[in-house]
PDB file of C-alpha atoms in Angstrom:
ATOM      1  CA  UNK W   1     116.266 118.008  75.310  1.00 62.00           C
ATOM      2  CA  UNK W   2     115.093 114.487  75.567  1.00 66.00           C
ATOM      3  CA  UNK W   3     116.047 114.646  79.000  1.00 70.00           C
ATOM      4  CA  UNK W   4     113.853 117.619  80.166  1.00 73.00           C
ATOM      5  CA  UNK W   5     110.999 116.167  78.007  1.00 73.00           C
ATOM      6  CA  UNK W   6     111.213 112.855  79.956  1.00 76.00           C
ATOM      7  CA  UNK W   7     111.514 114.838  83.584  1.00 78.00           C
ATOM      8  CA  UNK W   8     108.500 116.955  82.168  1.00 81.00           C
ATOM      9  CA  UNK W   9     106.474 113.827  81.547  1.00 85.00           C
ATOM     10  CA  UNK W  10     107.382 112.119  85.174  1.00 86.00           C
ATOM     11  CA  UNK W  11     106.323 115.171  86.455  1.00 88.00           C
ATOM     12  CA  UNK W  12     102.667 115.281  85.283  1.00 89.00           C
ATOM     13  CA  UNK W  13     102.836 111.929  86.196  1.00 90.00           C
ATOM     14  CA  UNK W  14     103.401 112.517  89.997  1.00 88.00           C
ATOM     15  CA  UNK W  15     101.193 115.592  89.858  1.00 91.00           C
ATOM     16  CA  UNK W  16      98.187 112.648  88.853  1.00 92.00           C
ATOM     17  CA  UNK W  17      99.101 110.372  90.924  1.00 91.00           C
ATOM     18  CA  UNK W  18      98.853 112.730  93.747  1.00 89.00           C
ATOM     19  CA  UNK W  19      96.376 114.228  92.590  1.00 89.00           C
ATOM     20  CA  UNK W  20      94.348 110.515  92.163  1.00 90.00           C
ATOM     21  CA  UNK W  21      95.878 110.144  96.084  1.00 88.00           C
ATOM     22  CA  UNK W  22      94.911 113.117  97.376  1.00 88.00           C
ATOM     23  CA  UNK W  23      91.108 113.513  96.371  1.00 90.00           C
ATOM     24  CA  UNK W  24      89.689 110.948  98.785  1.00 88.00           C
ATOM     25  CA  UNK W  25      91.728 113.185 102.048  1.00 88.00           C
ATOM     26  CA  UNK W  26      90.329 116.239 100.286  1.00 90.00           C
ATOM     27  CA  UNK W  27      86.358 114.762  99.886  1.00 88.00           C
ATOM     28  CA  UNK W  28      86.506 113.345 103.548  1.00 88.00           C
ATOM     29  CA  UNK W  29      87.792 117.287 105.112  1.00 89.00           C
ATOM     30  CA  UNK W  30      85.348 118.800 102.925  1.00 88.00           C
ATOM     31  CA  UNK W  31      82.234 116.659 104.087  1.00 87.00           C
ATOM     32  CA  UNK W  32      83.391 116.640 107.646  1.00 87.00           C
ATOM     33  CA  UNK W  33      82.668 120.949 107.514  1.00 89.00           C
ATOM     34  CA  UNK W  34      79.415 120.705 105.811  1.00 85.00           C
ATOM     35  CA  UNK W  35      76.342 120.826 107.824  1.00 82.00           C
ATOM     36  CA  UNK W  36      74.362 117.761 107.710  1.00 77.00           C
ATOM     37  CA  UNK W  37      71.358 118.917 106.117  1.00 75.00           C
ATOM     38  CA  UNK W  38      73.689 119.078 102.866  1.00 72.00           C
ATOM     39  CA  UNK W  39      72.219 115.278 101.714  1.00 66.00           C
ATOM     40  CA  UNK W  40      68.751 116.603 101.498  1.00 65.00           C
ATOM     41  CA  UNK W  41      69.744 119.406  99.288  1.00 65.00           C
ATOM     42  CA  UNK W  42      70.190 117.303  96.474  1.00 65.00           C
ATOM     43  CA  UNK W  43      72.700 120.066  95.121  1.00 69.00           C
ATOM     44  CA  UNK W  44      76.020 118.105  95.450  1.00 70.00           C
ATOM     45  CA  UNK W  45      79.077 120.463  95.656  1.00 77.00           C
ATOM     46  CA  UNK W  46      82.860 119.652  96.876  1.00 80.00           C
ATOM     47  CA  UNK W  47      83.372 122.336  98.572  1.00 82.00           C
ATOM     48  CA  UNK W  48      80.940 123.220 101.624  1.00 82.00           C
ATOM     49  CA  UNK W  49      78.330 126.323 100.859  1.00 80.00           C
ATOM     50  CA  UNK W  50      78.775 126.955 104.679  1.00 81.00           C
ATOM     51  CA  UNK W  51      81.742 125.714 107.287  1.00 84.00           C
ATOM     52  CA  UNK W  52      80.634 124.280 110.401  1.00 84.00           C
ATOM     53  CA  UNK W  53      82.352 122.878 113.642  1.00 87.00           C
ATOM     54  CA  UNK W  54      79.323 121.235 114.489  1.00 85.00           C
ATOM     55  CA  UNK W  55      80.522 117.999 113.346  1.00 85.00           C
ATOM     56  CA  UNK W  56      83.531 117.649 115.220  1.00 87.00           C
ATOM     57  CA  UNK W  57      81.202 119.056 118.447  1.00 87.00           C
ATOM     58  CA  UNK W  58      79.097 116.351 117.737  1.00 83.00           C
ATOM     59  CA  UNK W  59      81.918 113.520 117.103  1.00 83.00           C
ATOM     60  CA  UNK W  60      83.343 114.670 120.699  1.00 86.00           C
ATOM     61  CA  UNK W  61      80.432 114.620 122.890  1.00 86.00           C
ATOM     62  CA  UNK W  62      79.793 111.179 121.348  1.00 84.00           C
ATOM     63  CA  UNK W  63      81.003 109.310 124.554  1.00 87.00           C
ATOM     64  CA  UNK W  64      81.691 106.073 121.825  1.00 86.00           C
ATOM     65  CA  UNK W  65      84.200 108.195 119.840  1.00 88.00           C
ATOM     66  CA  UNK W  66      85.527 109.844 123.287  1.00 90.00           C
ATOM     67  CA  UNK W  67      86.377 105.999 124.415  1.00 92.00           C
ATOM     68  CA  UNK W  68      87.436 104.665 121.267  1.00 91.00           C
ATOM     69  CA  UNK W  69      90.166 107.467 120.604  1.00 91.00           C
ATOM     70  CA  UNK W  70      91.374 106.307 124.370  1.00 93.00           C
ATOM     71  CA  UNK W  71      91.479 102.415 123.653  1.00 94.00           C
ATOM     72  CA  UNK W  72      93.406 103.181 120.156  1.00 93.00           C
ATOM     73  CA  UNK W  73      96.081 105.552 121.937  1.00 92.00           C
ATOM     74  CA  UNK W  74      96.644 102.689 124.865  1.00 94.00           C
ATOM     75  CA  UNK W  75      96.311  99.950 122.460  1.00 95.00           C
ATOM     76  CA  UNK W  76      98.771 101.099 120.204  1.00 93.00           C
ATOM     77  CA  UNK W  77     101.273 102.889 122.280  1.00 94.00           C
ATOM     78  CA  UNK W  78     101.507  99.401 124.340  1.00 95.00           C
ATOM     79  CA  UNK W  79     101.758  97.054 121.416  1.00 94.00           C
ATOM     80  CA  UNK W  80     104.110  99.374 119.562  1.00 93.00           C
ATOM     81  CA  UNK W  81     106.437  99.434 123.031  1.00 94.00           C
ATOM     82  CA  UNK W  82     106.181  95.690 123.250  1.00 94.00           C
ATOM     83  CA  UNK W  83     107.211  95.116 119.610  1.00 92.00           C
ATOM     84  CA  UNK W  84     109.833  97.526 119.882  1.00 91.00           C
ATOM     85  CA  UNK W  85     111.454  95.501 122.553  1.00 92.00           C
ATOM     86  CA  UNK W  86     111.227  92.358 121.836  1.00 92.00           C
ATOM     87  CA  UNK W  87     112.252  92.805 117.916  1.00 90.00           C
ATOM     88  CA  UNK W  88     115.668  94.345 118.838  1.00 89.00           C
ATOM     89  CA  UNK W  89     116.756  91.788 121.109  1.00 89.00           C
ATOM     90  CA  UNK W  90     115.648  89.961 118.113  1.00 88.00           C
ATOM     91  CA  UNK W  91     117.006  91.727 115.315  1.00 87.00           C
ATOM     92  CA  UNK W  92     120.355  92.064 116.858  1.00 87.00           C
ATOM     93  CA  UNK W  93     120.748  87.915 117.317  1.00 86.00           C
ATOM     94  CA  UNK W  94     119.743  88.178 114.224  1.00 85.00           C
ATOM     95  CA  UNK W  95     122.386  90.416 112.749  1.00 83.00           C
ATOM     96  CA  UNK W  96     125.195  89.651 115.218  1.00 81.00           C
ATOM     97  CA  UNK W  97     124.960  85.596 115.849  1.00 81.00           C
ATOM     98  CA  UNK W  98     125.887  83.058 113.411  1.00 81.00           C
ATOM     99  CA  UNK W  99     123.351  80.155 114.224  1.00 80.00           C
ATOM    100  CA  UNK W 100     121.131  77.298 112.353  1.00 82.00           C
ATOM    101  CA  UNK W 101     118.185  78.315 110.518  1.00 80.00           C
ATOM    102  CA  UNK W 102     119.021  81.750 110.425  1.00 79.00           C
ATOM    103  CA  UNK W 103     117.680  82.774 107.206  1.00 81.00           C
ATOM    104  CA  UNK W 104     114.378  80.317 107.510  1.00 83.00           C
ATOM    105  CA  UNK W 105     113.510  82.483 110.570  1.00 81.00           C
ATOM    106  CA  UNK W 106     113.756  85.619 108.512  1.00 79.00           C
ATOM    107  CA  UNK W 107     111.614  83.927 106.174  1.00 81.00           C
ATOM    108  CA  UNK W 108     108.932  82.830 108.492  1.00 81.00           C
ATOM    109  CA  UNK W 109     108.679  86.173 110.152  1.00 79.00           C
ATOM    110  CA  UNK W 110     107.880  87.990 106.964  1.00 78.00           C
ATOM    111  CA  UNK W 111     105.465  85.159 105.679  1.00 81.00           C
ATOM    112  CA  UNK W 112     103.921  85.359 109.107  1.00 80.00           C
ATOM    113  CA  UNK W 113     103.258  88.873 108.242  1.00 77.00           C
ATOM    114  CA  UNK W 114     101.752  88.312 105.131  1.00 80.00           C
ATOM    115  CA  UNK W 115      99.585  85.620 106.474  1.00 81.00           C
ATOM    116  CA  UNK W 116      95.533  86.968 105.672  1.00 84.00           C
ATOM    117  CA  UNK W 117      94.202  87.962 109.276  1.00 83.00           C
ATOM    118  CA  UNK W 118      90.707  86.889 108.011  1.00 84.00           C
ATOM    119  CA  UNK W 119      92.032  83.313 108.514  1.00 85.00           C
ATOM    120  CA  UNK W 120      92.318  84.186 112.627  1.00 86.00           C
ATOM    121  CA  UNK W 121      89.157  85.713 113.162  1.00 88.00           C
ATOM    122  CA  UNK W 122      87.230  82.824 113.450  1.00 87.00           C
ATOM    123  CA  UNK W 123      89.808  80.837 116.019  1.00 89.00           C
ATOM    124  CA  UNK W 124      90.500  83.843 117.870  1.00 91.00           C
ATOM    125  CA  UNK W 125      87.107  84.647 118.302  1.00 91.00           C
ATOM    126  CA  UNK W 126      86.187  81.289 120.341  1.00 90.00           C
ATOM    127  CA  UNK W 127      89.756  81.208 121.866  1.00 92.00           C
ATOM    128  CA  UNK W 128      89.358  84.529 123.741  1.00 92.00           C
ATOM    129  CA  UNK W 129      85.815  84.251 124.443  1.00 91.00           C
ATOM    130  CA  UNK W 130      87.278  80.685 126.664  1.00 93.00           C
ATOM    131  CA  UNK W 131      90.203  82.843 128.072  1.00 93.00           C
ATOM    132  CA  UNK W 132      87.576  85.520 129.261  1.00 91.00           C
ATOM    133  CA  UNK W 133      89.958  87.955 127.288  1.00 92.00           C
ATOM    134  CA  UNK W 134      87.110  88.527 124.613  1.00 93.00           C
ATOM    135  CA  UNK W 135      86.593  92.447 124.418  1.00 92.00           C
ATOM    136  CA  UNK W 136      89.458  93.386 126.191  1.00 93.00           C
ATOM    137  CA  UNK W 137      92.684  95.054 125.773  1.00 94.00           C
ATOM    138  CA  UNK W 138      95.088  92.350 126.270  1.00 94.00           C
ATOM    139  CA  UNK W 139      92.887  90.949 123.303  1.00 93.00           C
ATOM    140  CA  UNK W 140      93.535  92.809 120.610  1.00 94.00           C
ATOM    141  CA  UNK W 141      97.232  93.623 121.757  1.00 94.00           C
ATOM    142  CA  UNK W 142      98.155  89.872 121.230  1.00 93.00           C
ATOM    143  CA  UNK W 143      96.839  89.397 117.487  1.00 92.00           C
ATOM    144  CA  UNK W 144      98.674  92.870 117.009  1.00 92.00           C
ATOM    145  CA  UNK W 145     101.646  91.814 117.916  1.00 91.00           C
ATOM    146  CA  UNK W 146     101.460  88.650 115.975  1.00 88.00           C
ATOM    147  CA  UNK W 147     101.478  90.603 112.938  1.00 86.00           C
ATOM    148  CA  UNK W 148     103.515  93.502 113.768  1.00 87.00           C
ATOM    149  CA  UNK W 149     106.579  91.390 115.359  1.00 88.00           C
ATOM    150  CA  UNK W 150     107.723  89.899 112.430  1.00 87.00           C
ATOM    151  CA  UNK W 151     107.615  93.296 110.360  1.00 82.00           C
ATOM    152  CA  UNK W 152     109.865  94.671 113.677  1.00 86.00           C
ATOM    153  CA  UNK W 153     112.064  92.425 113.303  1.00 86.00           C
ATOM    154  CA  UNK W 154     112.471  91.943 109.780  1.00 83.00           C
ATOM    155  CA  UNK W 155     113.191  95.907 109.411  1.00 81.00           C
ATOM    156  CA  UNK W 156     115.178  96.492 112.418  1.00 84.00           C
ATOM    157  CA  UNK W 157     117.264  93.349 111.397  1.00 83.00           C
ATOM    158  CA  UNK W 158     118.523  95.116 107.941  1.00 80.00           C
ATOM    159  CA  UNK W 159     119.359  98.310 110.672  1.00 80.00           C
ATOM    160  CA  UNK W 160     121.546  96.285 112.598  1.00 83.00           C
ATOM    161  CA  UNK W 161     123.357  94.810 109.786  1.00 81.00           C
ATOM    162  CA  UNK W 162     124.806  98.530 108.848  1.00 80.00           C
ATOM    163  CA  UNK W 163     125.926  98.660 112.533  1.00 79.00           C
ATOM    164  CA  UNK W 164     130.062  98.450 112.236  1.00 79.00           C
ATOM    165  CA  UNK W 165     130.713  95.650 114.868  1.00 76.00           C
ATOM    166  CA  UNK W 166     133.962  96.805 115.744  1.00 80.00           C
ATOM    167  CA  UNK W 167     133.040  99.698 117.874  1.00 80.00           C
ATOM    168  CA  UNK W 168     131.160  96.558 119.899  1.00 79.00           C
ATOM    169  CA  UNK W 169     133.744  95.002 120.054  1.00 80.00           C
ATOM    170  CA  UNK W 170     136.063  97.899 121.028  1.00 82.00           C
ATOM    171  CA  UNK W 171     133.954  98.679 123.991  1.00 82.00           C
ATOM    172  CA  UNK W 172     134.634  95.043 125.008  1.00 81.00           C
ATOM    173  CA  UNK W 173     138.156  95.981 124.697  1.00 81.00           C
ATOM    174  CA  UNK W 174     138.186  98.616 126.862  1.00 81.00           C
ATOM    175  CA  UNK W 175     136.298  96.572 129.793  1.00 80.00           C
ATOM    176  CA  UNK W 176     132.501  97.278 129.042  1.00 81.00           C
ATOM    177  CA  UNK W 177     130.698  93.924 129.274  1.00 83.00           C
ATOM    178  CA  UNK W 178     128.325  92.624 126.457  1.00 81.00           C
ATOM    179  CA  UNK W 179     125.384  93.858 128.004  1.00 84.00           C
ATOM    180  CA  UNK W 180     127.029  97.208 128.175  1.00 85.00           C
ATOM    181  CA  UNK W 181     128.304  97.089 124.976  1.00 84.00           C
ATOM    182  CA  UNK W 182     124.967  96.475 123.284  1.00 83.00           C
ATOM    183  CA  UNK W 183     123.298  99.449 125.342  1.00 84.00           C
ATOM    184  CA  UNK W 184     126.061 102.142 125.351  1.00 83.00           C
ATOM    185  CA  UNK W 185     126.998 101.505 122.127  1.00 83.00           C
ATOM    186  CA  UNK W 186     124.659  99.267 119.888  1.00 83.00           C
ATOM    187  CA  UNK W 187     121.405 101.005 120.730  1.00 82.00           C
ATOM    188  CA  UNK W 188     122.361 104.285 120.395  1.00 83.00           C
ATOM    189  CA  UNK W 189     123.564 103.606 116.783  1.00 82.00           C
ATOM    190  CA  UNK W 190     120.672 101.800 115.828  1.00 82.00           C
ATOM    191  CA  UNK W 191     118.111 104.442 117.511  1.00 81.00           C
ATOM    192  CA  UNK W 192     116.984 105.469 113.888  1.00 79.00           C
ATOM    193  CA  UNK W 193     116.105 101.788 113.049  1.00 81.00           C
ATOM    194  CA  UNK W 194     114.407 101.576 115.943  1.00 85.00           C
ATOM    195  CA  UNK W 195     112.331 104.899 115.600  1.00 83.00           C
ATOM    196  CA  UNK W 196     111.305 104.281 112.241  1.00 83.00           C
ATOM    197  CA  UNK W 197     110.073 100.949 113.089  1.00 86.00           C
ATOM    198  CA  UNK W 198     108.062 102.091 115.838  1.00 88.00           C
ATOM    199  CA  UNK W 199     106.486 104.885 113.408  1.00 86.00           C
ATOM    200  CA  UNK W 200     105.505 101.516 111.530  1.00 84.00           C
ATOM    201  CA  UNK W 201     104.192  99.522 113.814  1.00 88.00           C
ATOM    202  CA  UNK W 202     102.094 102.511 115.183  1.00 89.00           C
ATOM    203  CA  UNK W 203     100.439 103.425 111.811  1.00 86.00           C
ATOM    204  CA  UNK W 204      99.626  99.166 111.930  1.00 88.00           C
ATOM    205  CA  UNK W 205      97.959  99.228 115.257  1.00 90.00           C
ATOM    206  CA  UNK W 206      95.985 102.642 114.741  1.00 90.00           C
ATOM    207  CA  UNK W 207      94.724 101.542 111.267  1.00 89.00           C
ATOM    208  CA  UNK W 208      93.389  97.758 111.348  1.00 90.00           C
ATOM    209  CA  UNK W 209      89.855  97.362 111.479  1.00 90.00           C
ATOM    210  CA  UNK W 210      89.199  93.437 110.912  1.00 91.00           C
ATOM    211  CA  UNK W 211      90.208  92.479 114.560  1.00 92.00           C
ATOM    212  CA  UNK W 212      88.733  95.774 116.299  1.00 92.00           C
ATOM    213  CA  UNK W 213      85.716  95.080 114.841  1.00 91.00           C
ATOM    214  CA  UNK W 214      86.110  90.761 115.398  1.00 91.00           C
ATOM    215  CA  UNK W 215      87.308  90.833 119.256  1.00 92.00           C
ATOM    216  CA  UNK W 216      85.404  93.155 120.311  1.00 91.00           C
ATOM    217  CA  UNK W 217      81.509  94.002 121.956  1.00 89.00           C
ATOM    218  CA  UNK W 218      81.898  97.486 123.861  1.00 88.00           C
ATOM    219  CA  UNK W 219      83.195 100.236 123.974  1.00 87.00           C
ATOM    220  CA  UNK W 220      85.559  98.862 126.482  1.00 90.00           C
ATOM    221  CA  UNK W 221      88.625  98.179 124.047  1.00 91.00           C
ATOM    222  CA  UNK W 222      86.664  99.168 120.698  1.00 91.00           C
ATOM    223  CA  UNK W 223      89.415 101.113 118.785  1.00 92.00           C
ATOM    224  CA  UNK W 224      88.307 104.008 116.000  1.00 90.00           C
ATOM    225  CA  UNK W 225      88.452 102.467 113.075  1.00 89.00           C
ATOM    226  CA  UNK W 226      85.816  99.664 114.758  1.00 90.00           C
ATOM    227  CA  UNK W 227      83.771 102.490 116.434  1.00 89.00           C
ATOM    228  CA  UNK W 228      83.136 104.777 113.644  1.00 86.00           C
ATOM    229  CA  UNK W 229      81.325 101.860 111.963  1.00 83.00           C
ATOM    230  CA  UNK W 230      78.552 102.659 114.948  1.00 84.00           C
ATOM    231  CA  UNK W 231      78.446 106.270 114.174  1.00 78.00           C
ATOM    232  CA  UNK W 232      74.719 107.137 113.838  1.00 72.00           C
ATOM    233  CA  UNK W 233      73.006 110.540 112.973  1.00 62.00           C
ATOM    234  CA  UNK W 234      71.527 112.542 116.023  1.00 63.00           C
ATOM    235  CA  UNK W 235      68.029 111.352 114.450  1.00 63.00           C
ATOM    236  CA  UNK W 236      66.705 109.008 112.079  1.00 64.00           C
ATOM    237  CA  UNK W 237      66.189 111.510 109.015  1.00 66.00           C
ATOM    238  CA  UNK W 238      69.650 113.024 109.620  1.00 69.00           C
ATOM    239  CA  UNK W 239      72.695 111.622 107.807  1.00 73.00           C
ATOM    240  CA  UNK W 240      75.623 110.797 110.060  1.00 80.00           C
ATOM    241  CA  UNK W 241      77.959 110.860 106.931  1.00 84.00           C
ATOM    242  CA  UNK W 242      79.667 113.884 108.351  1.00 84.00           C
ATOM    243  CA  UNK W 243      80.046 113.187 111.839  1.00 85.00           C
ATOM    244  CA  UNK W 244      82.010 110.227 111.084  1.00 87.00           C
ATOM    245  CA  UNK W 245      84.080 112.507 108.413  1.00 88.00           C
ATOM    246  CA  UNK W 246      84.530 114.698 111.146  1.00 88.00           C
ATOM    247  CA  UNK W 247      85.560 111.929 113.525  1.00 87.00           C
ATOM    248  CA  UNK W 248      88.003 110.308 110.415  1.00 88.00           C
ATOM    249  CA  UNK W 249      90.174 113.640 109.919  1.00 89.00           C
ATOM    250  CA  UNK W 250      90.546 113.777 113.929  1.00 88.00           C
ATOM    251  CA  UNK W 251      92.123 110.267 113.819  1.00 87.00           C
ATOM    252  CA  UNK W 252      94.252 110.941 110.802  1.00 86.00           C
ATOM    253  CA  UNK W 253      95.565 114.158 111.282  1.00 85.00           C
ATOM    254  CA  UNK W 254      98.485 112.330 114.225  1.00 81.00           C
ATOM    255  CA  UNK W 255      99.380 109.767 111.146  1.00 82.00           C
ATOM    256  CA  UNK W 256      99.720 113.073 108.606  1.00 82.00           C
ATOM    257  CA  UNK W 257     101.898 114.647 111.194  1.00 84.00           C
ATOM    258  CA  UNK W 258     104.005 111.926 111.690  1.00 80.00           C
ATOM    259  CA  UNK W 259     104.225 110.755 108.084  1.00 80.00           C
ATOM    260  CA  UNK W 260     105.010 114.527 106.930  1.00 81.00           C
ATOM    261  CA  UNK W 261     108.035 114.470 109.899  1.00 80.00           C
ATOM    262  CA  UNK W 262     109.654 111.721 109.925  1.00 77.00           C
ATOM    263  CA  UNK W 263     108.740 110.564 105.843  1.00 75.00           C
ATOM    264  CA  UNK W 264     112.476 110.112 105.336  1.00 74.00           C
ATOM    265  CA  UNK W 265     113.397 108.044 107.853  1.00 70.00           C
ATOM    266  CA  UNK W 266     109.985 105.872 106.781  1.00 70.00           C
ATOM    267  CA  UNK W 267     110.956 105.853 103.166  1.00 71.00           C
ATOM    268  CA  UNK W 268     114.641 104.022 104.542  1.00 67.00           C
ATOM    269  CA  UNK W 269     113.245 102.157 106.862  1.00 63.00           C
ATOM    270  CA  UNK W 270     110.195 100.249 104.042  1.00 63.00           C
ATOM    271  CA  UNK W 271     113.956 100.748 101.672  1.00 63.00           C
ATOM    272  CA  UNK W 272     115.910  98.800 104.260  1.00 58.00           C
ATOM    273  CA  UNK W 273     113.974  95.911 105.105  1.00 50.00           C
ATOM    274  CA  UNK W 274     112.361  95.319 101.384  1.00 51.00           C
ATOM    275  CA  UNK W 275     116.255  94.706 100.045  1.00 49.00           C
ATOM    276  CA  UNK W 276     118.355  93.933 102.529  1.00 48.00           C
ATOM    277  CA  UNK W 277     116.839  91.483 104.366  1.00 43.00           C
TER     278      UNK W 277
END
C-alpha cells in the first residue's frame, strides 16, 4: 500500500514537471499559428482564435532565415563530423593505452568543457578579425569544436572502456593488423558510442547562440539561433513575435525528432560519461 501511494505521488510529480517543461514548447507552437494582429487585440488567449500558415510563409521568404537554416545545417554537420573523428582516435588511446597523465587529460577535457564561453568572446573576436576568418564558417567551427571535443571524448571514452579487448586482440591473432583490428572490429562495436555522441554534439552546435551572435556580421555564416534575434515585423506597427515563433518550431522540430528516436541511446550515453569516466 505504501508502495503504490509512493509510485502515485512520483507520478504527479513527473506529470508537473512535464507539465512545467512542456508549456514554454506549447506557448511558442501556439503563437507561431496566430495571426499577427493578435497583440493589438488586447484579448490574450493560448490557444489561437484562428490558425494561420502565414507565419511560417513569412519566416521562409525571409532570405535571412532561408541562409541562416543553411549555415546551421553546414556548420553543424561539419563540426559534429570533425569531433566525431578526432574524439575516437582519442577515446580509444584513451581506453586502450596505459600512458602518463592519463587521468589529468580526462580531467582537463571535461573542465575545458565547462570553461564559460563568455570568457572567449572578447579574444576571439580580435583574433579572427586579424586572421580575416571573422564572419566566416571556419570561424565558428573552431570555437565549436573547442567545446564540443572534450565532451566527445570524455563520452566516447566510457564507450570504449565496455569494449571486451580480447576480440582485438583475437583479430591480431588471426593476422589482421592493428589498424584492421581497430576498424573491423573496434568501430563496429563502439558504433552506438559513437552515434550517440554525435546526436550530442549536434544538439551543441545547432543550439549556441553566444558565438553566432559574437563572430559573426552577415548572413554569410549567421546560424538561427543568431539570426532570429534580427527577425523584424513586415512593418513598424506589426509585431514580429510570431514570425520568429514560427521560425523557432521549424528549427526545433529536427532536435524533437531526434531526441524522441534515439532518447535511449542519449539517456546512456549523458549515463556513461557522467559515471564512468
Amino acid at each position: 500500500m505504501a508502495g503504490q501511494r509512493t509510485s502515485n505521488w512520483w507520478t504527479v510529480w513527473g506529470l508537473v514537471i512535464l507539465a512545467w517543461a512542456a508549456f514554454p514548447l506549447l506557448w511558442m507552437t501556439s503563437l507561431a499559428f496566430k495571426s499577427p494582429d493578435t497583440f493589438r487585440t488586447g484579448e490574450p488567449s493560448f490557444l489561437p482564435k484562428e490558425w494561420t500558415w502565414d507565419n511560417f510563409e513569412s519566416a521562409f521568404d525571409n532570405e535571412l532565415f532561408t541562409a541562416a537554416l543553411r549555415n546551421s545545417f553546414g556548420i553543424a554537420i561539419i563540426a559534429t563530423v570533425l569531433s566525431v573523428i578526432v574524439a575516437m582516435f582519442a577515446a580509444y588511446a584513451i581506453a586502450r593505452l596505459e600512458f602518463p597523465g592519463k587521468k589529468l587529460l580526462l580531467s582537463m577535457a571535461l573542465a575545458i568543457a565547462m570553461f564559460p564561453q563568455a570568457a572567449l568572446v572578447g579574444p576571439l573576436f580580435n583574433m579572427w578579425r586579424g586572421l580575416g576568418i571573422y564572419d566566416t564558417w571556419v570561424g565558428l567551427i573552431i570555437p565549436y569544436l573547442t567545446f564540443a571535443l572534450p565532451l566527445s571524448i570524455w563520452t566516447m571514452s566510457a564507450f570504449f572502456r565496455q569494449i571486451p579487448w580480447e576480440m582485438e586482440q583475437a583479430a591480431q591473432v588471426d593476422g589482421a593488423t592493428a589498424w584492421q583490428a581497430f576498424r573491423r572490429v573496434i568501430v563496429p562495436l563502439a558504433a552506438p558510442g559513437v552515434f550517440t555522441t554525435a546526436i550530442l554534439t549536434f544538439f551543441f552546435c545547432w543550439n549556441e547562440f553566444l558565438f553566432a551572435i559574437s563572430l559573426t556580421s552577415t548572413d554569410r555564416a549567421r546560424t538561427v539561433p543568431a539570426a532570429l534575434s534580427f527577425f523584424t515585423g513586415q512593418s513598424q506597427f506589426q509585431s514580429p513575435v510570431t514570425a520568429v515563433m514560427a521560425a523557432s518550431v521549424v528549427v526545433t522540430i529536427p532536435i524533437v525528432i531526434l531526441v524522441l528516436v534515439f532518447q535511449r541511446r542519449i539517456v546512456a550515453g549523458l549515463t556513461a560519461g557522467a559515471v564512468k569516466g
